Short mmCIF file of C-alpha atoms and ligand atoms in Angstrom, two decimals:
data_model
loop_
_atom_site.label_atom_id
_atom_site.label_comp_id
_atom_site.label_asym_id
_atom_site.label_seq_id
_atom_site.Cartn_x
_atom_site.Cartn_y
_atom_site.Cartn_z
CA MET A 1 99.18 115.74 67.41
CA THR A 2 96.91 118.22 69.12
CA ARG A 3 96.47 117.79 72.86
CA HIS A 4 93.95 120.34 74.01
CA THR A 5 94.20 121.10 77.68
CA MET A 6 94.42 123.84 80.25
CA ALA A 7 97.08 125.28 82.50
CA ILE A 8 96.20 127.35 85.55
CA ASP A 9 98.50 129.86 87.16
CA LEU A 10 97.55 129.54 90.82
CA ASP A 11 99.67 132.59 91.68
CA SER A 12 97.26 134.65 89.57
CA CYS A 13 94.03 133.05 90.78
CA ILE A 14 92.23 135.44 93.12
CA GLY A 15 89.60 132.94 94.23
CA CYS A 16 86.69 134.91 92.77
CA HIS A 17 84.79 131.78 91.58
CA SER A 18 83.96 133.49 88.26
CA CYS A 19 85.05 130.36 86.38
CA ALA A 20 82.67 128.17 88.38
CA VAL A 21 79.80 130.60 87.81
CA VAL A 22 80.39 131.19 84.11
CA CYS A 23 80.76 127.43 83.60
CA LYS A 24 77.27 126.88 85.00
CA GLN A 25 75.94 129.57 82.71
CA GLU A 26 77.71 128.41 79.55
CA ASN A 27 76.86 124.74 80.03
CA ASN A 28 73.45 125.17 81.61
CA VAL A 29 74.59 123.12 84.60
CA GLY A 30 71.71 122.14 86.89
CA LEU A 31 71.13 123.22 90.46
CA GLY A 32 73.45 121.41 92.88
CA THR A 33 75.65 120.20 90.04
CA PHE A 34 79.11 121.53 89.25
CA TYR A 35 81.52 120.94 86.41
CA SER A 36 84.03 123.25 88.01
CA LYS A 37 84.71 124.51 91.51
CA VAL A 38 87.33 126.62 93.26
CA LEU A 39 88.78 125.13 96.43
CA THR A 40 90.64 127.07 99.09
CA VAL A 41 93.86 125.33 100.10
CA GLY A 42 95.08 126.41 103.52
CA PRO A 43 95.78 128.60 105.33
CA SER A 44 98.77 126.52 106.35
CA GLY A 45 101.95 127.21 108.33
CA THR A 46 102.28 129.00 111.67
CA TYR A 47 101.58 132.66 112.28
CA PRO A 48 102.94 134.94 110.91
CA ASP A 49 104.25 132.62 108.17
CA LEU A 50 100.93 131.63 106.75
CA GLU A 51 100.10 130.84 103.16
CA MET A 52 97.00 129.99 101.21
CA TYR A 53 96.07 129.51 97.58
CA TYR A 54 93.03 128.72 95.49
CA LEU A 55 92.73 125.57 93.44
CA PRO A 56 90.22 125.61 90.58
CA VAL A 57 89.22 122.02 89.86
CA ALA A 58 87.28 120.23 87.15
CA CYS A 59 87.84 117.23 84.91
CA GLN A 60 91.57 116.97 84.22
CA HIS A 61 91.02 115.55 80.70
CA CYS A 62 93.44 112.77 81.53
CA GLU A 63 95.76 111.27 78.95
CA ASN A 64 94.89 107.79 80.19
CA PRO A 65 91.37 108.40 81.51
CA GLN A 66 90.15 105.63 83.79
CA CYS A 67 86.60 106.88 83.32
CA VAL A 68 86.90 105.88 79.67
CA SER A 69 88.46 102.48 80.25
CA VAL A 70 85.78 101.37 82.72
CA CYS A 71 82.84 102.72 80.71
CA PRO A 72 81.01 99.63 79.44
CA THR A 73 79.10 101.42 76.70
CA GLY A 74 81.73 103.63 75.13
CA ALA A 75 79.67 106.66 76.20
CA SER A 76 82.74 108.09 77.90
CA TYR A 77 85.35 108.68 75.26
CA LYS A 78 88.46 110.65 74.49
CA ARG A 79 88.56 112.72 71.34
CA GLU A 80 91.55 112.83 69.02
CA ASP A 81 92.37 116.26 70.42
CA GLY A 82 92.52 114.94 74.00
CA ILE A 83 89.18 116.23 75.28
CA VAL A 84 87.29 113.62 77.34
CA LEU A 85 83.54 113.68 76.81
CA VAL A 86 80.36 111.74 77.63
CA ASP A 87 77.93 110.87 74.86
CA HIS A 88 74.66 111.21 76.75
CA SER A 89 72.74 109.16 74.20
CA LYS A 90 74.89 106.09 74.95
CA CYS A 91 75.27 106.48 78.72
CA VAL A 92 73.36 103.92 80.82
CA GLY A 93 74.04 105.74 84.07
CA CYS A 94 75.95 102.83 85.61
CA GLN A 95 78.25 105.31 87.37
CA TYR A 96 81.38 103.19 87.04
CA CYS A 97 83.13 106.22 85.58
CA VAL A 98 82.20 108.21 88.67
CA MET A 99 83.86 105.53 90.78
CA ALA A 100 86.90 105.30 88.49
CA CYS A 101 87.70 109.01 88.38
CA PRO A 102 90.27 109.79 91.07
CA TYR A 103 89.05 113.35 91.59
CA GLY A 104 85.28 113.21 92.07
CA VAL A 105 84.57 115.57 89.19
CA ARG A 106 81.82 113.54 87.55
CA THR A 107 78.26 113.44 88.72
CA TYR A 108 75.08 111.56 88.06
CA ASP A 109 72.60 113.99 86.60
CA GLU A 110 69.30 114.08 88.46
CA ALA A 111 68.01 117.26 86.90
CA LYS A 112 68.95 118.28 83.37
CA ASP A 113 69.51 115.13 81.34
CA LYS A 114 68.21 112.57 83.82
CA GLY A 115 70.05 109.30 84.42
CA VAL A 116 73.34 110.07 82.68
CA ILE A 117 76.72 111.38 83.73
CA GLU A 118 77.87 114.95 83.45
CA LYS A 119 81.19 116.69 83.78
CA CYS A 120 83.36 119.46 82.33
CA THR A 121 83.54 119.26 78.54
CA LEU A 122 86.41 121.75 78.24
CA CYS A 123 83.67 123.64 76.39
CA ALA A 124 84.23 121.41 73.37
CA HIS A 125 81.37 123.21 71.61
CA LEU A 126 83.30 126.48 71.83
CA VAL A 127 86.66 124.88 71.06
CA ASP A 128 85.20 123.38 67.88
CA ASP A 129 84.11 126.89 66.98
CA GLY A 130 87.67 128.15 67.33
CA LYS A 131 87.00 129.76 70.72
CA GLU A 132 88.36 129.20 74.22
CA PRO A 133 86.49 127.55 77.11
CA ALA A 134 84.20 129.98 78.95
CA CYS A 135 86.17 129.77 82.21
CA VAL A 136 89.34 130.80 80.38
CA ARG A 137 87.69 133.70 78.61
CA HIS A 138 86.07 135.07 81.76
CA CYS A 139 88.89 134.64 84.29
CA PRO A 140 89.58 138.16 85.64
CA GLY A 141 92.96 137.09 87.02
CA GLN A 142 93.91 135.66 83.62
CA ALA A 143 95.02 132.63 85.57
CA ARG A 144 93.61 130.11 83.11
CA VAL A 145 95.03 129.42 79.70
CA PHE A 146 93.87 126.95 77.09
CA GLY A 147 95.81 125.42 74.22
CA ASP A 148 97.67 122.57 72.65
CA ALA A 149 100.16 120.98 75.05
CA ASP A 150 102.05 119.55 72.07
CA ASP A 151 102.64 122.97 70.54
CA PRO A 152 105.60 124.69 72.25
CA GLU A 153 104.23 128.06 71.15
CA SER A 154 100.79 127.55 72.78
CA LYS A 155 99.77 129.53 75.84
CA VAL A 156 99.63 126.29 77.82
CA SER A 157 103.19 125.28 76.90
CA LYS A 158 104.47 128.78 77.64
CA LEU A 159 102.84 128.92 81.08
CA VAL A 160 104.12 125.44 81.91
CA ALA A 161 107.64 126.46 80.85
CA SER A 162 107.59 129.60 82.96
CA LYS A 163 106.51 128.21 86.34
CA THR A 164 107.00 125.52 88.94
CA THR A 165 104.30 123.10 87.89
CA HIS A 166 102.17 120.49 89.61
CA LYS A 167 99.47 118.01 88.74
CA LEU A 168 96.78 116.35 90.81
CA THR A 169 97.60 112.92 92.25
CA ASP A 170 98.32 110.59 89.36
CA VAL A 171 97.26 106.98 89.84
CA GLY A 172 98.04 106.05 86.26
CA ASN A 173 95.42 108.32 84.67
CA LYS A 174 97.94 111.04 83.74
CA PRO A 175 95.95 114.22 84.34
CA SER A 176 96.59 116.73 81.54
CA VAL A 177 95.79 119.96 83.39
CA THR A 178 98.86 121.67 84.83
CA PHE A 179 98.93 124.00 87.82
CA GLY A 180 101.66 126.62 88.12
CA LEU A 181 102.54 127.67 91.65
CA ASP A 182 105.64 129.58 92.74
CA LYS A 183 104.49 131.70 95.68
CA CYS A 184 103.24 128.94 97.97
CA THR A 185 104.02 125.33 98.81
CA TRP A 186 101.91 122.90 96.78
CA LYS A 187 99.75 120.91 99.17
CA GLY A 188 98.28 118.33 96.83
CA GLY A 189 99.61 114.93 95.98
CA GLU A 190 101.56 114.61 92.76
CA MET B 1 82.59 112.80 100.55
CA ILE B 2 81.95 109.14 101.36
CA MET B 3 80.52 107.03 98.60
CA ALA B 4 76.90 106.08 99.12
CA VAL B 5 76.23 102.38 99.57
CA GLN B 6 75.14 101.12 96.16
CA TRP B 7 72.35 98.82 97.35
CA PRO B 8 71.37 97.29 94.01
CA LEU B 9 75.00 96.33 93.37
CA LEU B 10 75.43 95.14 96.93
CA ILE B 11 72.39 92.86 96.73
CA PHE B 12 73.57 91.61 93.36
CA SER B 13 77.00 90.73 94.70
CA VAL B 14 75.62 88.79 97.69
CA LEU B 15 73.12 86.87 95.55
CA LEU B 16 75.59 86.15 92.77
CA GLY B 17 78.06 84.92 95.40
CA ALA B 18 75.55 82.53 96.93
CA SER B 19 74.40 81.39 93.49
CA SER B 20 77.96 80.77 92.33
CA GLY B 21 78.78 78.85 95.50
CA VAL B 22 75.79 76.57 95.00
CA LEU B 23 76.82 75.93 91.38
CA VAL B 24 80.37 75.05 92.44
CA PHE B 25 78.97 72.72 95.13
CA LEU B 26 76.81 70.98 92.54
CA GLY B 27 79.70 70.82 90.07
CA ILE B 28 81.82 69.04 92.67
CA GLY B 29 78.83 66.78 93.31
CA GLU B 30 78.65 65.93 89.59
CA VAL B 31 82.31 64.96 89.55
CA LYS B 32 81.89 62.83 92.67
CA GLY B 33 78.47 61.47 91.69
CA ALA B 34 76.82 63.01 94.75
CA PHE B 35 73.79 65.19 95.57
CA ARG B 36 71.50 63.60 92.96
CA LYS B 37 68.39 64.13 95.06
CA VAL B 38 68.86 67.84 95.65
CA ARG B 39 70.64 68.93 92.50
CA PHE B 40 67.48 70.03 90.68
CA PRO B 41 66.05 72.25 93.45
CA LEU B 42 69.51 73.58 94.25
CA ALA B 43 70.32 74.40 90.63
CA LEU B 44 66.96 76.10 90.34
CA ILE B 45 67.69 78.12 93.49
CA ALA B 46 71.06 79.13 92.04
CA LEU B 47 69.42 80.24 88.82
CA ILE B 48 66.75 82.22 90.66
CA LEU B 49 69.33 83.89 92.90
CA LEU B 50 71.32 84.93 89.85
CA ALA B 51 68.24 86.19 88.04
CA VAL B 52 66.97 88.16 91.03
CA GLY B 53 70.47 89.57 91.60
CA GLY B 54 70.70 90.54 87.95
CA CYS B 55 67.37 92.35 88.13
CA ALA B 56 68.49 94.10 91.33
CA SER B 57 71.69 95.28 89.67
CA ALA B 58 69.72 96.69 86.73
CA LEU B 59 68.02 99.04 89.20
CA HIS B 60 71.39 100.72 89.60
CA LEU B 61 71.28 101.98 86.03
CA GLY B 62 69.98 105.40 85.17
CA HIS B 63 68.74 104.05 81.85
CA ILE B 64 67.53 100.45 82.12
CA ASP B 65 66.24 100.83 78.56
CA ARG B 66 69.83 100.97 77.36
CA ALA B 67 71.01 97.96 79.43
CA LEU B 68 72.37 96.09 76.42
CA TYR B 69 74.65 98.98 75.54
CA ILE B 70 76.73 97.55 78.40
CA LEU B 71 78.24 95.11 75.92
CA GLY B 72 79.66 98.08 74.01
CA ASN B 73 83.17 98.09 75.46
CA PRO B 74 84.18 94.44 75.92
CA ALA B 75 87.43 95.48 77.59
CA SER B 76 85.57 97.11 80.49
CA GLY B 77 84.93 95.23 83.72
CA LEU B 78 81.19 95.72 83.53
CA SER B 79 80.92 94.29 79.99
CA LYS B 80 82.94 91.27 81.11
CA GLU B 81 80.65 90.91 84.10
CA LEU B 82 77.59 90.87 81.87
CA PHE B 83 79.19 88.21 79.66
CA ALA B 84 80.04 86.14 82.75
CA VAL B 85 76.47 86.46 84.08
CA GLY B 86 75.13 85.43 80.67
CA PHE B 87 77.42 82.41 80.44
CA THR B 88 76.81 81.23 84.01
CA GLY B 89 73.07 81.83 83.74
CA LEU B 90 72.83 79.88 80.49
CA MET B 91 74.88 76.96 81.81
CA ALA B 92 72.83 76.92 85.01
CA LEU B 93 69.59 76.97 83.02
CA ILE B 94 70.66 74.03 80.86
CA TYR B 95 71.84 72.21 83.97
CA VAL B 96 68.51 72.81 85.68
CA ILE B 97 66.68 71.29 82.72
CA LEU B 98 69.04 68.33 82.41
CA SER B 99 69.15 67.61 86.15
CA ARG B 100 65.37 67.20 86.22
CA LYS B 101 65.76 63.92 84.33
CA ASP B 102 68.81 61.74 84.12
CA TYR B 103 71.05 62.25 81.13
CA PRO B 104 74.27 61.22 82.87
CA GLY B 105 76.84 62.53 80.40
CA PRO B 106 75.34 65.92 79.45
CA THR B 107 74.18 66.63 83.00
CA LYS B 108 77.69 66.16 84.27
CA VAL B 109 79.19 68.31 81.51
CA PHE B 110 76.80 71.21 82.08
CA GLY B 111 77.07 70.82 85.85
CA ILE B 112 80.81 71.31 85.51
CA LEU B 113 80.41 74.19 83.05
CA ALA B 114 78.00 75.92 85.44
CA ALA B 115 80.52 75.38 88.25
CA ILE B 116 83.25 76.97 86.13
CA GLY B 117 80.89 79.93 85.67
CA GLY B 118 80.43 79.88 89.44
CA VAL B 119 84.16 80.37 89.95
CA VAL B 120 84.70 82.88 87.16
CA LEU B 121 81.66 85.09 87.77
CA PRO B 122 82.50 86.32 91.30
CA LEU B 123 86.09 86.92 90.22
CA VAL B 124 85.01 88.96 87.21
CA ALA B 125 82.37 90.82 89.23
CA GLY B 126 84.87 91.67 91.95
CA ALA B 127 87.55 92.65 89.45
CA SER B 128 85.24 95.27 87.93
CA TYR B 129 85.76 97.27 91.14
CA MET B 130 89.53 97.27 90.92
CA MET B 131 90.24 100.92 90.23
CA PRO B 132 93.42 102.80 91.16
CA ALA B 133 91.25 105.80 92.05
CA ARG B 134 89.80 103.90 95.04
CA PRO B 135 92.70 102.32 96.93
CA ALA B 136 90.47 100.22 99.19
CA TRP B 137 89.19 98.38 96.09
CA ASP B 138 92.30 98.21 94.00
CA SER B 139 93.50 94.74 94.89
CA PHE B 140 92.90 91.16 93.83
CA ALA B 141 91.82 90.70 97.46
CA LEU B 142 88.43 92.09 96.42
CA PRO B 143 87.53 89.57 93.68
CA LEU B 144 88.98 86.91 95.96
CA MET B 145 86.64 88.10 98.70
CA TYR B 146 83.70 87.84 96.27
CA LEU B 147 84.70 84.29 95.35
CA GLY B 148 85.49 83.03 98.84
CA THR B 149 82.44 84.50 100.53
CA GLY B 150 80.32 83.12 97.69
CA LEU B 151 81.69 79.65 98.35
CA GLY B 152 80.94 80.13 102.05
CA MET B 153 77.31 81.11 101.49
CA GLY B 154 76.65 78.76 98.58
CA PHE B 155 78.17 75.68 100.19
CA MET B 156 76.31 76.37 103.43
CA LEU B 157 73.00 76.80 101.62
CA ALA B 158 73.56 73.64 99.60
CA ALA B 159 74.66 71.62 102.64
CA ALA B 160 71.60 72.75 104.56
CA MET B 161 69.45 71.58 101.64
CA VAL B 162 71.21 68.20 101.60
CA PHE B 163 70.38 67.80 105.31
CA ALA B 164 66.81 68.99 104.82
CA LYS B 165 65.87 67.15 101.64
CA GLY B 166 68.81 65.12 100.40
CA ASP B 167 70.22 61.67 100.61
CA LYS B 168 71.53 60.59 103.99
CA ALA B 169 74.61 59.18 102.30
CA ASP B 170 75.52 62.62 100.98
CA GLU B 171 75.43 64.31 104.37
CA PRO B 172 79.05 63.77 105.49
CA PHE B 173 80.40 65.08 102.17
CA ALA B 174 78.04 68.07 102.23
CA LEU B 175 79.19 68.91 105.74
CA LYS B 176 82.80 68.63 104.63
CA LEU B 177 82.19 71.03 101.75
CA ALA B 178 80.36 73.46 104.04
CA SER B 179 83.41 73.41 106.32
CA ILE B 180 85.75 74.11 103.41
CA GLY B 181 83.44 76.93 102.26
CA ILE B 182 83.38 78.62 105.63
CA VAL B 183 87.15 78.45 105.98
CA CYS B 184 87.51 80.04 102.53
CA SER B 185 84.96 82.69 103.44
CA ALA B 186 86.63 83.64 106.73
CA ALA B 187 90.06 83.66 105.13
CA VAL B 188 89.12 85.97 102.25
CA MET B 189 87.25 88.31 104.58
CA LEU B 190 90.39 88.65 106.68
CA VAL B 191 92.55 89.10 103.60
CA TYR B 192 90.26 91.86 102.32
CA ILE B 193 90.32 93.63 105.68
CA ALA B 194 94.12 93.34 105.67
CA TRP B 195 94.09 94.98 102.24
CA ILE B 196 92.05 97.93 103.54
CA ALA B 197 94.75 98.37 106.16
CA MET B 198 97.59 98.10 103.65
CA ALA B 199 96.18 99.91 100.61
CA PRO B 200 98.34 102.64 99.04
CA HIS B 201 97.60 106.36 99.55
CA PRO B 202 96.61 105.78 103.21
CA ASP B 203 93.88 108.01 104.55
CA PRO B 204 91.77 107.94 107.74
CA SER B 205 88.65 107.48 105.59
CA ARG B 206 89.84 104.01 104.57
CA SER B 207 91.89 102.76 107.48
CA LEU B 208 91.96 99.91 109.92
CA ALA B 209 91.49 102.45 112.73
CA LEU B 210 88.15 103.44 111.21
CA LEU B 211 87.05 99.80 111.35
CA ALA B 212 88.55 98.83 114.68
CA ALA B 213 87.68 101.87 116.76
CA GLY B 214 86.19 104.54 114.51
CA ASN B 215 82.78 105.18 112.97
CA LEU B 216 82.64 101.74 111.38
CA ALA B 217 83.58 99.83 114.55
CA LEU B 218 80.04 98.59 115.26
CA PRO B 219 79.34 97.20 111.78
CA PHE B 220 82.87 95.81 111.68
CA TRP B 221 82.92 93.97 115.01
CA LEU B 222 79.28 92.99 115.11
CA GLY B 223 78.57 92.52 111.43
CA VAL B 224 81.80 91.20 109.99
CA VAL B 225 83.68 89.65 112.90
CA LEU B 226 80.71 88.21 114.81
CA PHE B 227 78.10 87.52 112.12
CA GLY B 228 80.41 87.08 109.17
CA ILE B 229 83.13 84.98 110.76
CA GLY B 230 82.62 83.94 114.43
CA ALA B 231 78.98 82.89 114.60
CA PRO B 232 78.79 80.90 111.35
CA ILE B 233 81.95 79.00 112.24
CA ALA B 234 80.65 78.28 115.75
CA LEU B 235 77.32 77.09 114.34
CA LEU B 236 79.07 74.87 111.83
CA VAL B 237 81.22 73.35 114.58
CA LEU B 238 78.06 72.65 116.57
CA ALA B 239 76.41 71.20 113.47
CA ARG B 240 79.36 68.87 112.97
CA ARG B 241 79.17 67.78 116.60
CA SER B 242 75.44 67.21 116.54
CA PHE B 243 75.90 65.24 113.32
CA ALA B 244 78.62 63.11 114.90
CA ALA B 245 76.48 62.46 117.98
CA PRO B 246 72.88 63.00 116.82
CA ASP B 247 70.91 61.80 119.84
CA ASP B 248 73.25 63.23 122.34
CA ASP B 249 71.93 66.45 123.76
CA VAL B 250 75.48 67.57 124.34
CA ALA B 251 76.18 69.23 121.04
CA MET B 252 77.65 72.04 123.07
CA GLY B 253 80.48 69.68 123.90
CA GLY B 254 80.54 69.95 127.62
CA VAL B 255 78.88 73.36 128.00
CA ASP B 256 76.53 72.93 130.91
CA ALA B 257 73.13 74.36 130.07
CA GLY B 258 72.67 76.13 133.35
CA GLY B 259 72.21 79.82 134.12
CA ALA B 260 70.83 82.64 132.00
CA ALA B 261 74.02 83.10 129.98
CA ALA B 262 73.86 79.53 128.83
CA ALA B 263 70.20 79.75 127.79
CA ALA B 264 70.95 80.75 124.21
CA PRO B 265 73.68 78.13 123.68
CA ALA B 266 71.40 75.56 125.22
CA ALA B 267 68.64 76.51 122.79
CA ILE B 268 71.11 76.29 119.92
CA ALA B 269 72.20 72.87 121.12
CA LYS B 270 68.63 71.66 120.68
CA LEU B 271 68.58 72.54 116.99
CA THR B 272 68.90 69.86 114.37
CA THR B 273 72.02 69.78 112.22
CA ALA B 274 70.05 71.22 109.29
CA GLN B 275 68.74 74.05 111.45
CA MET B 276 72.24 74.87 112.59
CA LEU B 277 73.38 75.04 108.99
CA TRP B 278 70.49 77.36 108.08
CA ALA B 279 71.33 79.53 111.08
CA SER B 280 74.96 79.61 110.00
CA LEU B 281 73.85 80.66 106.50
CA GLY B 282 71.71 83.41 108.00
CA CYS B 283 74.72 84.77 109.90
CA LEU B 284 76.86 84.56 106.79
CA ILE B 285 74.36 86.56 104.78
CA VAL B 286 74.25 89.29 107.44
CA GLY B 287 78.06 89.30 107.60
CA ASN B 288 78.37 89.55 103.84
CA VAL B 289 75.91 92.41 103.57
CA VAL B 290 77.73 94.33 106.30
CA LEU B 291 81.15 93.63 104.80
CA ARG B 292 79.95 95.06 101.49
CA ILE B 293 78.44 98.11 103.19
CA ILE B 294 81.89 98.68 104.66
CA MET B 295 83.45 98.05 101.26
CA TYR B 296 81.49 101.00 99.84
CA LEU B 297 82.01 103.25 102.83
CA VAL B 298 85.80 102.90 102.76
CA ALA B 299 85.93 103.42 98.99
CA THR B 300 86.99 107.04 99.15
CA SER B 301 88.99 108.23 96.18
CA VAL B 302 92.56 109.50 96.26
CA GLU B 303 91.49 113.14 95.83
CA GLN B 304 87.85 113.98 96.37
CA LEU B 305 87.47 117.45 94.84
CA ILE B 306 83.94 118.38 93.79
CA TYR B 307 81.79 115.45 94.86
S1 SF4 C 401 89.60 113.80 85.61
FE1 SF4 C 401 88.26 112.07 85.96
S2 SF4 C 401 86.54 112.41 84.57
FE2 SF4 C 401 88.22 113.71 83.85
S3 SF4 C 401 89.28 112.48 82.31
FE3 SF4 C 401 90.33 112.15 84.27
S4 SF4 C 401 89.38 110.30 85.08
FE4 SF4 C 401 88.01 111.09 83.49
S1 SF4 C 402 77.65 106.10 83.71
FE1 SF4 C 402 77.60 106.37 81.47
S2 SF4 C 402 79.55 107.32 80.96
FE2 SF4 C 402 79.74 106.50 83.03
S3 SF4 C 402 80.61 104.44 82.80
FE3 SF4 C 402 78.38 104.17 82.84
S4 SF4 C 402 77.74 104.27 80.69
FE4 SF4 C 402 79.85 105.10 80.77
#
């Protein structure tokens, strides 16, 4: 089965925020709204042994998405290929999914499509066209890769196999995005 | 980022709690053959509280026009909540109609069905908040808090009505139920606060320290401890004393009404039993609103990344 997801090599991320910017452009994300952001983790340690890394965050397209299970309308749903989406025409804007997501990556849209929920779509419109998500295509550090986690030959599987990997805190939602980090100590929960 | 207080949902939860409590009170009355004189106005109040609460909660939606889509995923907490509101509302409506006249059998049956709704609804409503992403909510202590505080408010409201407009013979039983309600209410409040302290993934944003001595200390001590627990219990104790010794102006039980500090207690001592019960209800409502404000403010998620 196909399991579309992303893996991010944090050792290659230079913290340029290109992914966050190109995401806004590609998805016409309104002012003050973000599908994707780049956080700075650290610096940590004591001088001169300091370390710091960048953590690009967005929806983790969870395998067991809590946003989907709490959604009373079925507007939040998971596709066969693992991408978690919101059908704006069904969303009542109850915001339970916002509460149920452990990472605060969903937001109530006040500008573009008023009264519904928005979040990263993994650029499903591009994926369906045989392309990669915009953030992957435009990452100058080539830190982001997209692919099928169930295919051992995919870029995602290869990156995962080649690095020390981490996930965001899992409270039963099973985040699908993997972070590779060898040069620093991972500071997030697992 | 701290979650904003969801006022429409907060108002809904307080009103549905009070409404459910009243329905349970009346259901017990039906079983015991009590509260005949006040059951119609009380059932009507319960129905109105539920309806107003329901309308308030609808204001939370971004698309009220799509409200019925909420039944789309029956496994979700919110769909279940809507079913529970529908069931309880319908039973309460039928009970209101039947209690106007006397149809002994059916009135009793629907009184009991409405009371079952009154127990189930707060549990279902509270359970819809149980999400692993928000440790301060992810416990059965939360639906229990919704149920217990609802019994506290509802029983107090109903008992006050019995004293104001009901049968004299029903007063001792009403007072007994109000006492049971307030004990339940205080207990579940404490259990919920204990949960906040014990919840997994501890973080300062959802800790006992934040309540006891941090940013939320004032609402916690004043709102929850004083208004939500201490004052309503004290007022109920006074009400019980004044009921036991109605013409005695010593409801304060030996407190000498002298000096400025004693002025307020002395004034309270002059209240009738019904007035004390209303005052206790007022305190409970304040306490419940504040407890729910706190419930939203401590509901930080395990990893707050973008918002
Ligand atoms: S990260 Fe949040 S919004 Fe994305 S699938 Fe998981 S629970 Fe849903
Ligand atoms: S806000 Fe929309 S997508 Fe989110 S739970 Fe409610 S109906 Fe579903």
